[in-house]
Short mmCIF file of C-alpha atoms in Angstrom, two decimals:
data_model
loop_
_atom_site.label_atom_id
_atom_site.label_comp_id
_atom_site.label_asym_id
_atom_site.label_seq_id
_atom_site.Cartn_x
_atom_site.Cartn_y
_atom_site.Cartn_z
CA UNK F 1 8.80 -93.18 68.30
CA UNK F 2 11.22 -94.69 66.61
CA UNK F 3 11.53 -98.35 66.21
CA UNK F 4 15.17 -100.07 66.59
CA UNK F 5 15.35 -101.55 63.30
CA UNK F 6 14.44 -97.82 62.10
CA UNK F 7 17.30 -96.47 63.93
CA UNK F 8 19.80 -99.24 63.39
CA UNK F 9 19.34 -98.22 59.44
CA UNK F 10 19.36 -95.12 59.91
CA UNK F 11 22.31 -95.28 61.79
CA UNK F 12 23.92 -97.22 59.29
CA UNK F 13 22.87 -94.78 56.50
CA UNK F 14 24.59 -91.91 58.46
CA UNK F 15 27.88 -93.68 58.98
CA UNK F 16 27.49 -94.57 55.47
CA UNK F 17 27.35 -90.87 54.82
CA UNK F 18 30.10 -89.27 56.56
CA UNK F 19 32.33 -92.18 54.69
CA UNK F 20 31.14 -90.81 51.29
CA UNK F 21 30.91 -87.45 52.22
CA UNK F 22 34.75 -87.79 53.46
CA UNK F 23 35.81 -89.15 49.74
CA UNK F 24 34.05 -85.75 48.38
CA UNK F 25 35.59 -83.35 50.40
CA UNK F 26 39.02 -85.42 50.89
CA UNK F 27 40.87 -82.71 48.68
CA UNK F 28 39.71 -79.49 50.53
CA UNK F 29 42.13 -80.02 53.48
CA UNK F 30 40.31 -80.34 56.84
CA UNK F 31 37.03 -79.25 55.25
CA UNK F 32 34.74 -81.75 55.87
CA UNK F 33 30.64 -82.64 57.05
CA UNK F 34 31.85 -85.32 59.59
CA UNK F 35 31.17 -83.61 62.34
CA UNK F 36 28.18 -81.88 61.67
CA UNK F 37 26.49 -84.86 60.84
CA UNK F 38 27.50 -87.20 63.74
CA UNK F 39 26.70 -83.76 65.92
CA UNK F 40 23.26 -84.16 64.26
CA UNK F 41 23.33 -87.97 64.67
CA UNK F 42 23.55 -86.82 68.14
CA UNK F 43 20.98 -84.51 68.22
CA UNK F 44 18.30 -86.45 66.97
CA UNK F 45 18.84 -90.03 68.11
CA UNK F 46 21.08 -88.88 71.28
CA UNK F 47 24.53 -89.73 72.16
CA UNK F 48 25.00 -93.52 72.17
CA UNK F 49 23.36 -93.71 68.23
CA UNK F 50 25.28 -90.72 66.99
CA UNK F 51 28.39 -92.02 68.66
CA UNK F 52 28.21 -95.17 66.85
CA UNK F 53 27.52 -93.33 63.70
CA UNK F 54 30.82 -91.18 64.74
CA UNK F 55 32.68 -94.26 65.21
CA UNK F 56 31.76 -96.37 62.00
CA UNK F 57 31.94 -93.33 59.46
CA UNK F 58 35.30 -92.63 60.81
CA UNK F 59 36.62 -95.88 61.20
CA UNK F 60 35.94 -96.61 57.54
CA UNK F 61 37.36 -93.47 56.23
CA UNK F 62 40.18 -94.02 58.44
CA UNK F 63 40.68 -97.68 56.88
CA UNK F 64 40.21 -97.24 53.37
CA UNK F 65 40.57 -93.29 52.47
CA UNK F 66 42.54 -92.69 49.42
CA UNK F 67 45.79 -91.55 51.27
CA UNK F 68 45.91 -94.49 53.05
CA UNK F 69 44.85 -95.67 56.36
CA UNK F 70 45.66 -93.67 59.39
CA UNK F 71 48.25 -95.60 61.93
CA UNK F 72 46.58 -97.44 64.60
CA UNK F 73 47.05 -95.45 67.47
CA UNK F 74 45.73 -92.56 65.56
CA UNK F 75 43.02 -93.89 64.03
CA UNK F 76 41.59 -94.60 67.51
CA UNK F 77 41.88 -91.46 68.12
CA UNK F 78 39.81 -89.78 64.93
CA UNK F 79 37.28 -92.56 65.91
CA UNK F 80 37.13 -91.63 69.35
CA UNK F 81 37.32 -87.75 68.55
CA UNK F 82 34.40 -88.23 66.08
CA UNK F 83 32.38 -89.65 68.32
CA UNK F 84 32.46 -87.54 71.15
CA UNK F 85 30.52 -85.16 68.50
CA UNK F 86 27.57 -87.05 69.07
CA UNK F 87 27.83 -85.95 72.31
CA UNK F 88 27.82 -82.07 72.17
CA UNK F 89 24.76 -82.91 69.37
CA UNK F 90 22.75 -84.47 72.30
CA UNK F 91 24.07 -81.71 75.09
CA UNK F 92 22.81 -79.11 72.26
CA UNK F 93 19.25 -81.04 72.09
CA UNK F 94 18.64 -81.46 75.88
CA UNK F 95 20.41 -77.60 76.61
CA UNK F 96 18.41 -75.11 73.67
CA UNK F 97 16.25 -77.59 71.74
CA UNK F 98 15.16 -77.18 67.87
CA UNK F 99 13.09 -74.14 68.05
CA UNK F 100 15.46 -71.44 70.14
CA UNK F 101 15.47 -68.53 68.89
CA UNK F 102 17.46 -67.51 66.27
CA UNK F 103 20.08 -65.89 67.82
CA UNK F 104 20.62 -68.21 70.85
CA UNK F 105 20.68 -70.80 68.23
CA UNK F 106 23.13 -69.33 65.83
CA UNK F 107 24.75 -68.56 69.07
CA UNK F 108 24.81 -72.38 70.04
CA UNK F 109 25.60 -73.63 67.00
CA UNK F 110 29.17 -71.38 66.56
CA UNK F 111 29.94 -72.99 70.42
CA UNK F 112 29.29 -76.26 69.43
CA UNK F 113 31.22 -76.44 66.24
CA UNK F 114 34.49 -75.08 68.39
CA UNK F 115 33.51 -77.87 70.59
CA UNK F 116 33.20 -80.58 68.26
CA UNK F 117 36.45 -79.34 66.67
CA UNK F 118 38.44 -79.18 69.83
CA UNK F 119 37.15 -82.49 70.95
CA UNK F 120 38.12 -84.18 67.71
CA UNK F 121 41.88 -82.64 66.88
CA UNK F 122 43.40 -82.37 70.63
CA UNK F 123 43.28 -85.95 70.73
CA UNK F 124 44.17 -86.37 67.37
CA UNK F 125 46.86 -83.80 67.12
CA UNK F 126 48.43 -85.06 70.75
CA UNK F 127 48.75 -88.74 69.70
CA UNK F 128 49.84 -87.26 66.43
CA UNK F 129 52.93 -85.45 68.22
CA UNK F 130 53.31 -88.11 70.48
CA UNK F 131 53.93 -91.18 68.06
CA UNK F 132 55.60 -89.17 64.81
CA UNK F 133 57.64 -86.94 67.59
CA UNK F 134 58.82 -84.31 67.54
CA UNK F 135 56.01 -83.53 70.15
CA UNK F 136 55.51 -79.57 70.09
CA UNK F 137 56.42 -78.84 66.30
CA UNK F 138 54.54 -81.79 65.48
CA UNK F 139 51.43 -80.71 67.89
CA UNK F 140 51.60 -76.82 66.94
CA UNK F 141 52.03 -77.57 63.27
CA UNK F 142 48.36 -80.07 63.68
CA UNK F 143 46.80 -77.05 65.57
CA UNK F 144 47.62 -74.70 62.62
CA UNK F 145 45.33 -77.33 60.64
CA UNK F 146 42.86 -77.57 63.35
CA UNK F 147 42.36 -73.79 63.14
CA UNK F 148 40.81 -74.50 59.12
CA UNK F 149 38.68 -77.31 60.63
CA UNK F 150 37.32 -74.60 63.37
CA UNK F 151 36.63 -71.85 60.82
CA UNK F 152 35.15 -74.55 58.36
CA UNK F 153 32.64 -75.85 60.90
CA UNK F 154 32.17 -72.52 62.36
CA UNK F 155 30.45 -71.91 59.11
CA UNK F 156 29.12 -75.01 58.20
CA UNK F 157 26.69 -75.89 61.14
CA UNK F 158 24.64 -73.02 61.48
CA UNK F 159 24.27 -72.93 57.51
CA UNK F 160 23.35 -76.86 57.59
CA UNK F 161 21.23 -76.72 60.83
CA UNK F 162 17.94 -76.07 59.24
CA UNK F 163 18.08 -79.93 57.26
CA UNK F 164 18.58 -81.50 61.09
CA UNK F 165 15.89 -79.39 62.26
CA UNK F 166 13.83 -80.55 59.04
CA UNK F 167 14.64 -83.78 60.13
CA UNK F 168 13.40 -83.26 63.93
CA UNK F 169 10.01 -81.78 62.60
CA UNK F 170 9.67 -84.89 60.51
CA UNK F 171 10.06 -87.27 63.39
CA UNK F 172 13.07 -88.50 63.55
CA UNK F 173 14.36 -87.99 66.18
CA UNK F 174 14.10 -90.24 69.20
CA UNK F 175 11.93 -88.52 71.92
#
């Protein structure tokens, strides 16, 4: 078991992550580890710690990224739609476990990278359209860039899965 000042550092050490991880991959467009590691967040310490890693990674990158910080309506929605991957982590935890088999896994993994992706850009992309205008070039043109994200992730979770489940055998994850 995991003691609280335990998780509140390593809670902090995971939003610390996705904030430098975010600076590394800022120039491959919509290539990132956010998600994947506030879904694992999720997965291991359940959805209230990994949303809270979601939220503080995200709201930092959002603040002080090297583009400049997001506008304010939109920047509540990247911290929301980061977030809610802490969510499908903890659905994917309590639904198939560490130890599925491999395909069901692989399986699982695909589904919940779509997921994560979908719950983070249709907010994004809709508040997007809906303060910039206009709305449906604006929202079509941030689905065309949501569509790298998907295909990015799609990869990226079942190739970094086996560090989370590292991480699970080691005991850290909250039972």
């Amino acid at each position: 078991m995991i003691r609280r000042s335990s998780l509140i550092a390593r809670i902090a050490l995971s939003a610390a992550l996705v904030y430098v991880l975010s600076w590394g991959t800022s120039y491959l467009p919509n290539v990132n580890l956010v998600f994947f590691i506030v879904f694992s967040a999720g997965f291991l310490w359940g959805a209230g710690p990994g949303a809270s890693v979601g939220a503080i990674g995200m709201g930092l990158w959002t603040l002080f990224n090297p583009f400049g910080p997001a506008a304010a309506p939109i920047m509540v929605a990247q911290v929301v739609g980061a977030a809610l991957s802490a969510l499908v982590g903890a659905l994917f935890r309590s639904m198939l476990g560490a130890h599925a088999p491999s395909a069901r896994l692989t399986v699982g993994l695909v589904l919940s990278a779509a997921l994560c992706t979908v719950l983070f850009y249709l907010p994004v992309n809709f508040v997007d359209a809906l303060v910039f205008q206009p709305f449906w070039p604006r929202f079509i043109g941030g689905l065309i860039w949501a569509a790298i994200s998907l295909a990015a992730n799609m990869v990226i979770f079942p190739l970094l899965f086996p560090a989370t489940r590292y991480l699970y055998d080691r005991g850290w994850a909250l039972q």
